[in-house]
Coordinates of C-alpha atoms and ligand atoms in Angstrom, one line a residue:
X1 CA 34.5 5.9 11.6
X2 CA 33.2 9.8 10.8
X3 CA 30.6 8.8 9.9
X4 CA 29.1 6.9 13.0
X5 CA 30.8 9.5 15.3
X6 CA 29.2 12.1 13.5
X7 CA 25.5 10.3 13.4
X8 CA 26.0 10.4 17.1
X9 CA 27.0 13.7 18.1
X10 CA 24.0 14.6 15.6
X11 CA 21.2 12.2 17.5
X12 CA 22.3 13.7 20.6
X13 CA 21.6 17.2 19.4
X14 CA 17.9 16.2 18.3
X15 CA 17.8 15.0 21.5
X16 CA 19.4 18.0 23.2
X17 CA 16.8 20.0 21.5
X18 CA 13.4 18.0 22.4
X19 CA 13.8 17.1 18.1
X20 CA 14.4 13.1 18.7
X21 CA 11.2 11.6 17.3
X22 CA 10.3 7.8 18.4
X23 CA 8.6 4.8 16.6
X24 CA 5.4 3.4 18.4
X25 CA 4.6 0.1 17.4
X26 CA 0.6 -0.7 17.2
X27 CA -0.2 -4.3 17.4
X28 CA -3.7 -4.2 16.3
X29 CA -5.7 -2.1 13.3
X30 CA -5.9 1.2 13.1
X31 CA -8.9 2.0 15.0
X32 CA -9.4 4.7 18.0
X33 CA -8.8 2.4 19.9
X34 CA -5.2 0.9 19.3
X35 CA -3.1 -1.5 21.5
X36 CA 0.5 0.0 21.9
X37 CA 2.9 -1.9 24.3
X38 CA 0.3 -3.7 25.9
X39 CA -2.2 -1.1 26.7
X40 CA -4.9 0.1 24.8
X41 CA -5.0 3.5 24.1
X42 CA -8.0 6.6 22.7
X43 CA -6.0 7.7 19.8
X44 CA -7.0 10.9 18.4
X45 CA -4.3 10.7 15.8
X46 CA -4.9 8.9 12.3
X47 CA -5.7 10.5 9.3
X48 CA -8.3 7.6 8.9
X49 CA -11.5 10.3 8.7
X50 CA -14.2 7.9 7.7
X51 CA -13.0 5.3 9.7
X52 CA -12.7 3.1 6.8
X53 CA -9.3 1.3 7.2
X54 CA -10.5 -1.5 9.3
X55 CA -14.0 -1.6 7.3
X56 CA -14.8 -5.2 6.7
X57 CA -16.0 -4.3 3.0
X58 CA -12.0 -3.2 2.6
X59 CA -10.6 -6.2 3.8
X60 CA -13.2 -8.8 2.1
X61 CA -12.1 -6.5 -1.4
X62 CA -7.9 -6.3 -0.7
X63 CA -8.3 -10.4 0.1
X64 CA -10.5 -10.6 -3.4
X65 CA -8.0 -9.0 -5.0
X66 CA -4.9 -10.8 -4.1
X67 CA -7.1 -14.2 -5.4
X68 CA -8.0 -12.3 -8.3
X69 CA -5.0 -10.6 -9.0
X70 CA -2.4 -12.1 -6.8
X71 CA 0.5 -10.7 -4.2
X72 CA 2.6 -8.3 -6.2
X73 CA 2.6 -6.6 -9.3
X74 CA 5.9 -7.7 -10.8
X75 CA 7.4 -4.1 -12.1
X76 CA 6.7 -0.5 -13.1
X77 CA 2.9 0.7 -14.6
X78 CA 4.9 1.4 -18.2
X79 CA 6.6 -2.2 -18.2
X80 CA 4.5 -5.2 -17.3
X81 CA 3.1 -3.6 -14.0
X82 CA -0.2 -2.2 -15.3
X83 CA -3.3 -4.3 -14.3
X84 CA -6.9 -3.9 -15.5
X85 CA -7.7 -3.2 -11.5
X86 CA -5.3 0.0 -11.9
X87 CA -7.3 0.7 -14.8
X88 CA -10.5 0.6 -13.7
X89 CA -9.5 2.4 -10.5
X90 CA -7.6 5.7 -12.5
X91 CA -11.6 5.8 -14.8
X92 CA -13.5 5.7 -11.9
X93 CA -11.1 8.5 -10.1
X94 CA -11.1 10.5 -13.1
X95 CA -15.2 10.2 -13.2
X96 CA -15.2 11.7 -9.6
X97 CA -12.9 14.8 -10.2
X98 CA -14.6 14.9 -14.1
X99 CA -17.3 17.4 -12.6
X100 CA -14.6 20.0 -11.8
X101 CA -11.9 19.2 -14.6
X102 CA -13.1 19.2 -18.3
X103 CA -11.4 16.0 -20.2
X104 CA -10.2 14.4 -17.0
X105 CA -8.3 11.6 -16.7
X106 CA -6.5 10.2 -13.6
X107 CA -2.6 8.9 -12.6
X108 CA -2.6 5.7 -9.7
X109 CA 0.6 6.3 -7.8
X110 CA 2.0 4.6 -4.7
X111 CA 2.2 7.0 -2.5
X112 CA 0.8 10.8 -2.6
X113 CA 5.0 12.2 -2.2
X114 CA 5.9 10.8 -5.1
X115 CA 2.3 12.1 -6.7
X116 CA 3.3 15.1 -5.8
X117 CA 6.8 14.9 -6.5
X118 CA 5.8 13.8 -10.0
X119 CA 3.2 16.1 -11.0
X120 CA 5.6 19.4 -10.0
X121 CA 9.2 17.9 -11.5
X122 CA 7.0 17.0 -14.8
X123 CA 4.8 20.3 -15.2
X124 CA 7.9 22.4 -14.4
X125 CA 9.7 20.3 -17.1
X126 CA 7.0 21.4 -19.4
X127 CA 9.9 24.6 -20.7
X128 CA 13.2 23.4 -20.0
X129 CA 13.6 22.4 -23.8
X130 CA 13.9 25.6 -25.7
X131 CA 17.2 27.5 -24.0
X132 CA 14.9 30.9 -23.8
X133 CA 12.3 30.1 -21.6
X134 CA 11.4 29.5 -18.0
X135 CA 9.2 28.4 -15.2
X136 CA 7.8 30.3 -12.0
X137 CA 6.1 27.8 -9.6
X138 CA 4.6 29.8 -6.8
X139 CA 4.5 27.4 -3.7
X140 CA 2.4 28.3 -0.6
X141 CA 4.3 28.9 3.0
X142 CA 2.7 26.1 4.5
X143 CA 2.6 23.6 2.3
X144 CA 3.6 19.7 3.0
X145 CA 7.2 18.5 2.9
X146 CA 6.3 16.7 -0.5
X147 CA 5.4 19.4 -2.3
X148 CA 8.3 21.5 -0.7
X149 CA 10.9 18.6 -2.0
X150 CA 9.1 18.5 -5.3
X151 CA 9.5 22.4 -5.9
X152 CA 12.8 21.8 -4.7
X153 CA 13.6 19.0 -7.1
X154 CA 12.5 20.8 -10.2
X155 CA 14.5 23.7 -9.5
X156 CA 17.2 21.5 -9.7
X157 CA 16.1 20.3 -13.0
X158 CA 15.2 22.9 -15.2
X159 CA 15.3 26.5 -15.6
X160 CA 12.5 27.5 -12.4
X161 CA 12.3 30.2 -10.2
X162 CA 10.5 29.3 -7.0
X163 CA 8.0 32.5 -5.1
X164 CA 7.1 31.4 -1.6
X165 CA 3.3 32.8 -0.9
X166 CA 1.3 33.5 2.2
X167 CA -1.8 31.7 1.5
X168 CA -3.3 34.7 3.4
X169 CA -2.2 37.8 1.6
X170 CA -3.0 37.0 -2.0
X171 CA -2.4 40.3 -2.9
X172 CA 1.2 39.6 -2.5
X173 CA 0.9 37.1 -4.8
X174 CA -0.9 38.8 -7.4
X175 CA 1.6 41.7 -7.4
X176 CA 4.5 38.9 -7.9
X177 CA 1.9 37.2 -11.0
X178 CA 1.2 39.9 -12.6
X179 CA 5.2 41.5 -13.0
X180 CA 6.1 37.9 -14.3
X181 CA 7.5 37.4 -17.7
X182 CA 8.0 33.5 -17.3
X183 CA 6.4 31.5 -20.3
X184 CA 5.2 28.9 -17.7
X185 CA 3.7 29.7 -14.1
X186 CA 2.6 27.0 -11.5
X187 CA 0.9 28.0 -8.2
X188 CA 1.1 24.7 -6.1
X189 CA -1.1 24.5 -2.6
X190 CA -2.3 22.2 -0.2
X191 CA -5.9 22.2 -0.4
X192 CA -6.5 21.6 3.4
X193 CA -3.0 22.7 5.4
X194 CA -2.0 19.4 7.1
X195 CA -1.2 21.4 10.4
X196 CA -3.4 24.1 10.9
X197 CA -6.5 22.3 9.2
X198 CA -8.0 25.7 7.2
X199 CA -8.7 25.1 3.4
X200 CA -6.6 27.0 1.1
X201 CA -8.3 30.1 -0.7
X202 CA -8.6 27.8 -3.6
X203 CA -11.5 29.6 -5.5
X204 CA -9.5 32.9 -5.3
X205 CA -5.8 31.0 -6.4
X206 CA -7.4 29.5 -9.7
X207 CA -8.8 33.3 -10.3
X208 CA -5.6 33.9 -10.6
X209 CA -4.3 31.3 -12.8
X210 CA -6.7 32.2 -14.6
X211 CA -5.9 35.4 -15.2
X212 CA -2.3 35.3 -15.4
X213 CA -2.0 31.6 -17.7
X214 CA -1.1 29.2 -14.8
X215 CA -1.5 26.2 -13.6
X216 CA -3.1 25.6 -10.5
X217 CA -2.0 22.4 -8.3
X218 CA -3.7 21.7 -5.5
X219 CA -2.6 18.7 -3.0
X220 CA -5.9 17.9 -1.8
X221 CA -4.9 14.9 0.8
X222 CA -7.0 15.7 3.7
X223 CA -9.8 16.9 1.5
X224 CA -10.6 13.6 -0.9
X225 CA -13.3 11.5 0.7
X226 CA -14.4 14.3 3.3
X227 CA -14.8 17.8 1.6
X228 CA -18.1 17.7 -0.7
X229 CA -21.5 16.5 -0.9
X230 CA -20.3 13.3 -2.7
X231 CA -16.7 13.5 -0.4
X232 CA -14.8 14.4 -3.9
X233 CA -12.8 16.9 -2.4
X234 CA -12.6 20.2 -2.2
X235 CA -13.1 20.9 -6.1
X236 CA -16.8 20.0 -5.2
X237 CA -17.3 21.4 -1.9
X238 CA -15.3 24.9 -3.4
X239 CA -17.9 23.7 -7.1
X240 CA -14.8 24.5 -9.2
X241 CA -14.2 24.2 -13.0
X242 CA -11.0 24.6 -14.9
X243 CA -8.8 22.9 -17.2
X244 CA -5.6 24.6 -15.2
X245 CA -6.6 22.5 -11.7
X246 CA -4.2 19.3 -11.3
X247 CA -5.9 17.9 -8.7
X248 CA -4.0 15.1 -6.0
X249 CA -5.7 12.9 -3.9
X250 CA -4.7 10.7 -1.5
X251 CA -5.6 7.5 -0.6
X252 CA -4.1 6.4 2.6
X253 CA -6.3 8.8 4.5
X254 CA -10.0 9.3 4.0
X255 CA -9.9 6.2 1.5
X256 CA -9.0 4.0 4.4
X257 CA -5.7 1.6 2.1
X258 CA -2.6 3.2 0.2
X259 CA -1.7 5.4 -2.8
X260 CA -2.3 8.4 -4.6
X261 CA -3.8 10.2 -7.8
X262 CA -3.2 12.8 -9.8
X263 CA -6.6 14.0 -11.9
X264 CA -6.2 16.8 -14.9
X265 CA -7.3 17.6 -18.0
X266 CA -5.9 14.5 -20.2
X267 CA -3.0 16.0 -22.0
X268 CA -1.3 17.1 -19.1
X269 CA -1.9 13.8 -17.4
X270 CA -0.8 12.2 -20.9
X271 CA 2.6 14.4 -20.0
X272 CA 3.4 13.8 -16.8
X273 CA 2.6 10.2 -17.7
X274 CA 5.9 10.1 -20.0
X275 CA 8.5 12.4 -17.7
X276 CA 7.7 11.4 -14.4
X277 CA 10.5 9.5 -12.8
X278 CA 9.0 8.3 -9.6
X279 CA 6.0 7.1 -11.7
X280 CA 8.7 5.8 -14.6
X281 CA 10.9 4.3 -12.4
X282 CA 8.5 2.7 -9.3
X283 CA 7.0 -1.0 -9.5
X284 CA 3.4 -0.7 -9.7
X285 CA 1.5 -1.1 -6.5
X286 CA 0.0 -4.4 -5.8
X287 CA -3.2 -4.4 -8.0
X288 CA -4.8 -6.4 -4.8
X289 CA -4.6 -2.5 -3.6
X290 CA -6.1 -0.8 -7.0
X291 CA -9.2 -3.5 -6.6
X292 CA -9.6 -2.6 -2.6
X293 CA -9.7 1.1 -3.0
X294 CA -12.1 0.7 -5.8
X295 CA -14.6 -0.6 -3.7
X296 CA -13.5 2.1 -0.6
X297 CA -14.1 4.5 -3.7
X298 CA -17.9 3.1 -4.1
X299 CA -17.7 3.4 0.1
X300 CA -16.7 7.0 0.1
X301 CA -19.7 7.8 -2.3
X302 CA -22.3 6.0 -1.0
X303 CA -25.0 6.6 1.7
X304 CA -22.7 5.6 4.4
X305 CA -20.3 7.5 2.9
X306 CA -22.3 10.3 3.6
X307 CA -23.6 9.3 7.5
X308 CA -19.8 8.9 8.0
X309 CA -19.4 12.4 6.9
X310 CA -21.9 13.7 9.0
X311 CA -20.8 12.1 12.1
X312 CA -17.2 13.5 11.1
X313 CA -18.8 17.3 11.1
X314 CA -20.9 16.6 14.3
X315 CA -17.8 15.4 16.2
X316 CA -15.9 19.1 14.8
X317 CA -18.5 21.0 16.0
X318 CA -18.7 19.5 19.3
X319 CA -14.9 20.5 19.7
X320 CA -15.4 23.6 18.1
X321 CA -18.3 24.7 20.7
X322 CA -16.9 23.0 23.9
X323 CA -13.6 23.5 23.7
X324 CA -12.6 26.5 25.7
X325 CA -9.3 26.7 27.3
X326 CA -8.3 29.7 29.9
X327 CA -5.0 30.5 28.0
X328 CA -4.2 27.8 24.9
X329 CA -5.6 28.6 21.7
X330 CA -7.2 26.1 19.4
X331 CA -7.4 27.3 16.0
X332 CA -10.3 27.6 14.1
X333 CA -10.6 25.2 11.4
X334 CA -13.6 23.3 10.2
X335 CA -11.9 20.3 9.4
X336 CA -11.0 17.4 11.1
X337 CA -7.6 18.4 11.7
X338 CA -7.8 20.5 15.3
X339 CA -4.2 21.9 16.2
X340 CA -3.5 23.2 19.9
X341 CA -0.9 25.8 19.7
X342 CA 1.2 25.6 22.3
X343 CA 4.8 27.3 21.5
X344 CA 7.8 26.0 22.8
X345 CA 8.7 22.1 22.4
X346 CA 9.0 21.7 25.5
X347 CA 5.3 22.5 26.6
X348 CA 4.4 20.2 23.8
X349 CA 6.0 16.8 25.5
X350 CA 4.5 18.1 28.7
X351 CA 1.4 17.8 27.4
X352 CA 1.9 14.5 25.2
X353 CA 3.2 12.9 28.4
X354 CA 0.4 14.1 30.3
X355 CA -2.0 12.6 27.9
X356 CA -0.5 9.6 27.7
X357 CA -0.6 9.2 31.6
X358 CA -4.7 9.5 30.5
X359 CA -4.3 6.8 28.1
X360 CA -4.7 9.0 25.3
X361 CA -2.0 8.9 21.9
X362 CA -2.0 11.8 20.4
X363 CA 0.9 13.3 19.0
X364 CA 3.3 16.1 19.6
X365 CA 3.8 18.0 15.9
X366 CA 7.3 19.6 15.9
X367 CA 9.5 21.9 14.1
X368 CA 10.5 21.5 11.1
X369 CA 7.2 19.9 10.3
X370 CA 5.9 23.1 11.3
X371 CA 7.5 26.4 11.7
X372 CA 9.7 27.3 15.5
X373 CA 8.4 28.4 18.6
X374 CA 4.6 26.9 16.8
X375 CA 4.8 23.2 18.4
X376 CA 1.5 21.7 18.8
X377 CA -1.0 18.7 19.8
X378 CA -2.2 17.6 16.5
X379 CA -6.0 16.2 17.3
X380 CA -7.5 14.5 14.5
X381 CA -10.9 13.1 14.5
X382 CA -12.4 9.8 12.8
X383 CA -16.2 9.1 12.1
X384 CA -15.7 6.2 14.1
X385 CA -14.8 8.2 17.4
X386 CA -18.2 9.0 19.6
X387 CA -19.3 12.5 20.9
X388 CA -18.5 11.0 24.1
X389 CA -15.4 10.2 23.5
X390 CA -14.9 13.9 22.1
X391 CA -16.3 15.2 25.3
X392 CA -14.1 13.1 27.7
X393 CA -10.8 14.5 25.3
X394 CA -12.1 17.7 26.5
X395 CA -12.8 17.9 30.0
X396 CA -9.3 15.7 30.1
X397 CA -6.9 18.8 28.2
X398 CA -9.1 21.1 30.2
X399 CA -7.6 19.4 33.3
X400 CA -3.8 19.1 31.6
X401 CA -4.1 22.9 30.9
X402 CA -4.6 23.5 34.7
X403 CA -2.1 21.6 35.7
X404 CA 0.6 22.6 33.2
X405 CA 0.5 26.5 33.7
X406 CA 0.2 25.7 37.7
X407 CA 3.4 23.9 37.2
X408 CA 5.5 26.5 34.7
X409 CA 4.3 29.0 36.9
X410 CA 6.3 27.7 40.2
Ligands
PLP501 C1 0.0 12.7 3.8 C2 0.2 13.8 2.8 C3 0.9 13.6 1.6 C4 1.6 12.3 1.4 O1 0.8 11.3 1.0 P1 1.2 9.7 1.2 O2 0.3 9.0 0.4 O3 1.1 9.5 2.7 O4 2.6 9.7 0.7 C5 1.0 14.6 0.7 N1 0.4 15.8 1.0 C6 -0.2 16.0 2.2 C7 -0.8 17.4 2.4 C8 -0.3 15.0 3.1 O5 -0.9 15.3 4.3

């Protein structure tokens, strides 16, 4: 068969090329402290910031629900699928962002691709029904796969240009703005960058929607439940107000369960409402879900909400201050994402593998996820991991740094 043959000679390339990713399977919650093939490991990998996706609060509320509400939720939001705990969960979403957005009202989706997926395809779609007119969407250089395959989808669609920005020469993209004649311009961003962990200059991009009539999207998955007094994201930790923001959030991360939101000023959300397909044509999530993350909502807000935050920015400034290497460069983000750069793939595994012999999971991050010749170590840090535990992380890569360059120098 071609096919298979070709499969084949295609895995063995990945391979060839230190691509070739591999499943790990955890047999126990996510914690820092998961068991893996029998062994239990300090992971230094989730995207679980508050440490809330083994809270006992979440489980008692995702077992409530599933009495209340039972297992599934039988088909898509616009045909049966809807439940009153989706409901309530898109008002009390929309009441968090409704600070920052005038009129806002909030989407539930399943998962934040097809949030983002939805909220670009149906925006963009917003002039493809008079012949004349067209889109711009401005998407920044580093921005997550989802929104990359959501620019690329409505290109497909309708009558879009696409402008690729640096997120750190805005005057490029001002130039680009301001020579536009499109009736319709979109400036998409990640509002933390998944693999370098610096917030986008978000303030500054929404000056410039302003200015030049667009809309400002801003995918704000590693932001919801940590950035902001009140962990609302980076709308409140940036204190922003605008009818052009579409705000994302996600809910698998910081929120501790599953899913995603989109949060705008109503009309637009009415909009994308009626044309988005993956939100059209998906079968609700479980409400047992919705009912959960209403309560990880109330979590995320509340006083230990806030301790959990605290702990989170104590454990990145412990890294940030300790964590000297002789040669290695950490970058420097305030977030709880902390990339090592460390070039070519190879060094990466090195390092992975060295770690591992330590006990330790954390992740090699290769291309395309982020650009060639960048490969990194991915740390990510949890309120429930200790300054201890932070400091042992460190004097261990110190040791792995040694050793590494001693051996590529032989
Ligand atoms: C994780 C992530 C997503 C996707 O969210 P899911 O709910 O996991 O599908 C989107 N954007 C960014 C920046 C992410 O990191």
């Amino acid at each position: 068969m071609h096919a298979l043959k070709k499969a084949q000679a295609r895995l063995a390339a990945l391979e060839q090329n230190l691509l070739k990713r591999s499943l790990r399977t955890s047999a126990s919650p996510c914690t820092p402290h998961p068991t893996v093939d029998g062994l239990t490991l300090k992971a230094f990998c989730s995207n679980d910031y508050l440490g809330f996706a083994n809270h006992p609060d979440l489980i008692t509320a995702l077992t409530e629900g599933a009495k209340l509400y039972g297992a599934g939720s039988g088909a898509s939001h616009l045909i049966s699928g809807h439940s009153i705990a989706h409901a309530k969960l898109e008002e009390a979403l929309a009441s968090l962002q409704a600070p920052f957005i005038p009129h806002s009202r909030a989407l539930f989706f399943c998962t934040g691709y097809l949030a983002n997926l939805s909220a670009i395809t149906a925006l963009a779609s917003l002039e493809n029904e008079s012949a004349s007119s067209s889109t711009t969407i401005y998407s920044g250089k580093l921005n997550h796969a989802s929104l990359i395959d959501g620019v690329r989808l409505a290109t497909a669609q309708t009558k879009t240009n696409t402008v690729i920005f640096d997120h750190h020469v805005l005057l490029d993209l001002e130039r680009k703005l301001s020579s536009d004649t499109a009736a319709l311009k979109l400036i998409v961003t990640d509002g933390v960058f998944s693999m370098d962990g610096d917030l986008a200059p978000v303030t500054e991009l929404l000056a410039l929607a302003e200015r030049y009539d667009a809309l400002l999207i801003v995918d704000d998955a590693h932001g919801f439940g940590v950035l902001g007094e009140n962990g609302c994201g980076i709308l409140e930790a940036l204190q922003l107000h605008s009818e052009r923001l579409i705000y994302i959030g996600t809910l698998g991360k910081a929120a501790g369960i599953s899913g995603a939101f989109i949060c705008g000023e109503s009309t637009l959300i009415e909009y994308i409402l009626q044309k988005a397909r993956p939100y059209i044509y998906s079968t609700a999530t479980p409400p047992a879900i919705a009912h959960a993350l209403l309560r990880s909502l109330q979590l995320i807000t509340s006083a230990e909400g806030k301790q959990r935050r605290q702990q989170l920015g104590h454990l990145i400034a412990t890294w940030q201050t300790d964590m000297v290497f002789s040669c290695w460069q950490k970058m420097p983000s305030s977030t709880a994402i902390q990339p090592i750069i460390l070039g070519e793939n190879k060094t990466a595994l090195a390092v992975t593998q060295h770690l591992a012999d330590a006990g330790y999971w954390i992740p090699a991050i290769r291309p395309p996820t982020v650009p060639a010749g960048s490969a990194r170590l991915r740390v990510t840090f949890s309120a429930s991991h200790t300054i201890a535990e932070v400091r042992e992380l460190i004097s261990t890569l110190q040791q792995i740094e040694v050793t590494v360059l001693a051996s590529n120098a032989q």
